[in-house]
XYZ file of C-alpha atoms in Angstrom:
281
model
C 61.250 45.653 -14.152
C 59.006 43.535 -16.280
C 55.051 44.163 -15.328
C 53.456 41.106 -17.787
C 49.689 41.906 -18.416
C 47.435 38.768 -18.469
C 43.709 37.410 -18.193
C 42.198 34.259 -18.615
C 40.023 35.062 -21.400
C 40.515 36.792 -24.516
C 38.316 40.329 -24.529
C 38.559 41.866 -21.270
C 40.952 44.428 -22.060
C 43.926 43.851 -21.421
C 45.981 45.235 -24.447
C 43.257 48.351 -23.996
C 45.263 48.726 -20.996
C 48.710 47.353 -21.784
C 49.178 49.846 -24.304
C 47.434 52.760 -22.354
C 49.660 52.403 -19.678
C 52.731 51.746 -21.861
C 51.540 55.153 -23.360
C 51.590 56.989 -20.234
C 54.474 56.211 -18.583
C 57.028 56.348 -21.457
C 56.003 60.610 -20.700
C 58.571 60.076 -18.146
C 60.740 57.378 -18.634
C 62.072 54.717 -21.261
C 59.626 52.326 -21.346
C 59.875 49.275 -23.953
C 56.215 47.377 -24.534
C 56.462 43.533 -25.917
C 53.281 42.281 -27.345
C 53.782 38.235 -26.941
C 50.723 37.731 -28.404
C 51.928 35.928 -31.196
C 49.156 34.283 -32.649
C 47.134 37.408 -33.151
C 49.320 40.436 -32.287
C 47.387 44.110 -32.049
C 48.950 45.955 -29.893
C 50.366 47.946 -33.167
C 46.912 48.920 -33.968
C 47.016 51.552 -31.050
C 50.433 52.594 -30.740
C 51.171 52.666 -34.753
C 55.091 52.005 -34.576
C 57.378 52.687 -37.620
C 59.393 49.201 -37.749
C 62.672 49.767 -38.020
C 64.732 45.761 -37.594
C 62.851 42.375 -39.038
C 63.936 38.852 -37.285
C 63.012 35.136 -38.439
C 62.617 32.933 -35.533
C 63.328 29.276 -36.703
C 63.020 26.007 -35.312
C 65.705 23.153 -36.103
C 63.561 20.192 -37.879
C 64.975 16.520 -39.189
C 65.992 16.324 -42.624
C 66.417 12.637 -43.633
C 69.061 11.740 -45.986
C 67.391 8.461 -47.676
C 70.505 7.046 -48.894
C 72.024 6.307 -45.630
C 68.223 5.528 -43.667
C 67.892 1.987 -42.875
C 64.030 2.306 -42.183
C 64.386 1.387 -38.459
C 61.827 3.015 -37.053
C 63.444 4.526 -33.830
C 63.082 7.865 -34.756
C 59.341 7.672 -35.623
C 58.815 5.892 -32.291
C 60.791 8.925 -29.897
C 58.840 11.663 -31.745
C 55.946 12.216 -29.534
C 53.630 14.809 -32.317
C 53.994 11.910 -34.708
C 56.370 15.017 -37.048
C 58.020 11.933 -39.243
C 56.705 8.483 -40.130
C 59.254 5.515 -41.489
C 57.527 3.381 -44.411
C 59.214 0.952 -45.960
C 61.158 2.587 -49.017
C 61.084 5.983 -47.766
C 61.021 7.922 -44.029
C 58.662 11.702 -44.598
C 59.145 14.322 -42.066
C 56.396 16.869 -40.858
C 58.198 20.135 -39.924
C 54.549 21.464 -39.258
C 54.046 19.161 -36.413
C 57.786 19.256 -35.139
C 58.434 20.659 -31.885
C 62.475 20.480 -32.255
C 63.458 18.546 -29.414
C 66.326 17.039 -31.482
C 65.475 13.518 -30.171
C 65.078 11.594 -33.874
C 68.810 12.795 -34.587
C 70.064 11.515 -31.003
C 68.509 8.079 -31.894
C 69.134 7.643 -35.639
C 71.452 4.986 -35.541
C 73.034 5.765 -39.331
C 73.177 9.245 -38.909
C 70.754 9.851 -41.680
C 68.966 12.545 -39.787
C 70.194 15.836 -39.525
C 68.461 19.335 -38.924
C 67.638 22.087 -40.746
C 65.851 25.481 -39.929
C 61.924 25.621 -40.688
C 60.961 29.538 -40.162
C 57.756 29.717 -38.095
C 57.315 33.362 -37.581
C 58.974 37.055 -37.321
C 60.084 39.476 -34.559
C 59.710 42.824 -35.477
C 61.096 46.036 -33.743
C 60.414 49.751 -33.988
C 59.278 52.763 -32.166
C 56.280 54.669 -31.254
C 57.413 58.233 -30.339
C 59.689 57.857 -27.158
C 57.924 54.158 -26.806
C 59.869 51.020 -28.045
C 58.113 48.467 -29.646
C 58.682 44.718 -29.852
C 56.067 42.284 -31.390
C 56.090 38.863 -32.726
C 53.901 36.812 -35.007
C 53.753 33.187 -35.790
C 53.213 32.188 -39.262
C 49.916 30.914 -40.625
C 49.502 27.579 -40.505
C 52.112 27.088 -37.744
C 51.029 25.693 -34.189
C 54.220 26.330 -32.121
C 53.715 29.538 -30.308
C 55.911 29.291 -27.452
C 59.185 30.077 -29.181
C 58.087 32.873 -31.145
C 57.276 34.037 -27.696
C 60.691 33.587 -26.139
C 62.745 35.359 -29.514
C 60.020 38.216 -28.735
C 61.560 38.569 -24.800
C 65.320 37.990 -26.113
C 65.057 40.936 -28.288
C 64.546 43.029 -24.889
C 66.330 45.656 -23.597
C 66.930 44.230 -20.012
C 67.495 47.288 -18.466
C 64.273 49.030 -19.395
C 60.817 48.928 -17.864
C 59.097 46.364 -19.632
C 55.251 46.852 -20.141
C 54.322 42.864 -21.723
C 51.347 41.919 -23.308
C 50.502 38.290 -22.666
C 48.562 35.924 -24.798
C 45.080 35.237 -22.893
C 44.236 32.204 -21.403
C 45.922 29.881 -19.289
C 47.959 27.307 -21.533
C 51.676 26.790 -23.076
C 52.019 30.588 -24.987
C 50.871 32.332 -21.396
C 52.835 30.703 -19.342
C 56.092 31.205 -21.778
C 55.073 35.076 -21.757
C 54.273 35.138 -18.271
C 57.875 33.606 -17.193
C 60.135 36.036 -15.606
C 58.140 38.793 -15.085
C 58.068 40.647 -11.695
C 54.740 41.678 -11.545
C 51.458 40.266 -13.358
C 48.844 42.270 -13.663
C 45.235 39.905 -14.430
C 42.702 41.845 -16.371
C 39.575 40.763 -15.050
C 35.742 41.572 -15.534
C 33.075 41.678 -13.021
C 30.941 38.962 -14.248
C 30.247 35.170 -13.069
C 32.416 33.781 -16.021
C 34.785 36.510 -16.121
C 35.301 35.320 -12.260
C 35.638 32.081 -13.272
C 38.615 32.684 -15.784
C 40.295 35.053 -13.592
C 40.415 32.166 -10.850
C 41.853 29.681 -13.449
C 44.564 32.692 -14.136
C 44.822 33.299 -11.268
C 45.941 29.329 -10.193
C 48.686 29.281 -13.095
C 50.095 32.612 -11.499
C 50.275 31.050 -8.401
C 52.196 27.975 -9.849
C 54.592 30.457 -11.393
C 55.241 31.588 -8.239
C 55.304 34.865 -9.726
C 53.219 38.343 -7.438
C 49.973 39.893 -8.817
C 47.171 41.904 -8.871
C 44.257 42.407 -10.242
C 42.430 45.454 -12.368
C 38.698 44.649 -12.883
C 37.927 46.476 -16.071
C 34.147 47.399 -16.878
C 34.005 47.902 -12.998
C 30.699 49.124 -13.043
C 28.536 46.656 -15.011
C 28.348 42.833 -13.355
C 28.557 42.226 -9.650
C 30.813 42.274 -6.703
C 31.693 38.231 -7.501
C 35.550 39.458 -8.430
C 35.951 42.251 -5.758
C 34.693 39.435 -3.193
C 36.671 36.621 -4.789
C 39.732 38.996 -4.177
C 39.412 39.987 -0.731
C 38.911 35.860 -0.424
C 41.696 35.053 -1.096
C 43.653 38.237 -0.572
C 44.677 39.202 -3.687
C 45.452 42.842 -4.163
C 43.075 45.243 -6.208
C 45.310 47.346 -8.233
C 42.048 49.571 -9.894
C 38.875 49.470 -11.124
C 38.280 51.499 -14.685
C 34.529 52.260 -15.349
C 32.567 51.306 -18.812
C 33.114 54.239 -20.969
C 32.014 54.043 -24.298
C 34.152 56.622 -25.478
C 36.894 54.766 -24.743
C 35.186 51.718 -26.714
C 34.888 54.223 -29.822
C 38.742 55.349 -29.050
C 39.947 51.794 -29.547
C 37.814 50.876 -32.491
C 39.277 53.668 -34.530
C 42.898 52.493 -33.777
C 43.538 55.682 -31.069
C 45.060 55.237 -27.219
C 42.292 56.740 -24.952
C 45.059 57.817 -23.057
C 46.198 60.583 -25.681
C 42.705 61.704 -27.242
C 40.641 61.901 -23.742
C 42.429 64.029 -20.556
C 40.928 62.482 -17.692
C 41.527 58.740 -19.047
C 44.891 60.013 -18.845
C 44.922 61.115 -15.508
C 43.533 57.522 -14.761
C 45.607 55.480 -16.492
C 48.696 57.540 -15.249
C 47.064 56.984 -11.517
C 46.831 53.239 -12.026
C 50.536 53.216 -13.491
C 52.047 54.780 -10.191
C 49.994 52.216 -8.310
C 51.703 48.904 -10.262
C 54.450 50.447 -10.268
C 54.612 51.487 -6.190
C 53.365 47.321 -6.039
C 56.384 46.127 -7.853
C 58.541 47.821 -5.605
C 56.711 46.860 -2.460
């Protein structure tokens, strides 16, 4: 099973409980937690895994051999992200704007173009006690998340529960971590514009086609906006998890409240059972 953790807005603790639950259940059973967050990946700061296998992920992008370019212009027209420009002694290529479709080397009609690999991040893999650990990050600079995000979810062990840890928000990098999961789980707060991000999450799940729930995290600050936007439009309530500050002080330090405090254990190990019972619904 893959259970893909997601909210519309960066902050409402999501990876707080990503990696809490990831925590929990590997107690019992191999669990393997993916942090596609590849632009800003801290899932490591909690669960502290020793890395044990380092992968480039690469993008093909034109390399233009001048002596055979005839300064046409097709391929500089097809590219849509303006990555290469034709003047008229010499054709320059962007690779930090390419988005390797290939389509300047389908069109080039002297075969000038050919493509090379331009690294744009890492995968990295390693363990956390019985917990396997998968994270990716994209390379300063570099503005093409989304297949960072998919060499992140090929390096997965299909047959394990998956706990994944999806990019906030609700464009390209979400929906590429969000694809193929079984279950999402939207992290929302109880607040008028944590409402309003949940609902825009909330209508790319839907598109996805993919079943969710929702866990409204500082339950017990805000309103009942979320709880009422739920029932609404009958989305389930997986749990609500109460302000705590010691669980605020827990993550700050780089510790899983799960491990250092008993009874946010016991809750996080309660929630668990309750995705997991949805999943199998």
């Amino acid at each position: 099973m893959k259970i893909a953790f997601a909210s519309g807005k960066g902050g409402t603790g999501k990876t707080t409980l990503s990696t809490n639950l990831a925590w929990v259940l590997s107690r019992n059973r191999p669990i393997q937690y993916i942090d596609c967050d590849v632009e800003e990946p801290n899932g490591h700061l909690f669960l502290h895994p020793a890395v044990e296998n380092l992968f480039d992920v690469s993008i093909p992008v034109p390399e233009v051999d001048q002596s055979r370019c005839i300064h046409c212009g097709a391929c500089s027209r097809i590219c849509r992200y303006h990555a290469i420009a034709v003047a008229p002694t010499i054709t320059l290529t962007f690779p930090e704007l390419c988005h390797g479709c290939g389509g300047c080397v389908s069109v080039c009609p002297s075969g000038a173009i050919t493509e090379v690999p331009w690294v744009i991040g890492a995968v990295e893999q390693g363990r956390a006690g019985h917990l396997q650990v998968i994270q990716g990050s994209l390379n300063p600079g570099e503005a093409m998340s989304p297949p960072v995000i998919r060499a992140v979810k090929a390096h997965a062990d299909p047959a394990m529960l998956t706990i994944l840890d999806a990019p906030p928000g609700t464009s390209c990098p979400s929906t590429s971590a969000l694809q193929g999961a079984d279950m999402v789980v939207l992290v929302g707060e109880p607040t008028r514009f944590g409402l309003y991000d949940l609902s825009l999450a909330v209508q790319v799940v839907r598109s996805l086609g993919l079943r969710f729930g929702v866990v409204i995290n500082r339950s017990d600050w805000g309103d009942e906006r979320l709880d009422q936007y739920c029932q609404q439009e009958s989305i389930p309530v997986l749990g609500h998890l109460p302000h705590d500050r010691r669980l605020a002080e827990a993550s700050a330090s780089g510790r899983l409240a799960a491990e250092t405090l008993p009874e946010w254990a016991a809750r996080f190990t309660v929630l668990g059972q309750r995705i997991l019972s949805e999943v199998q619904l």
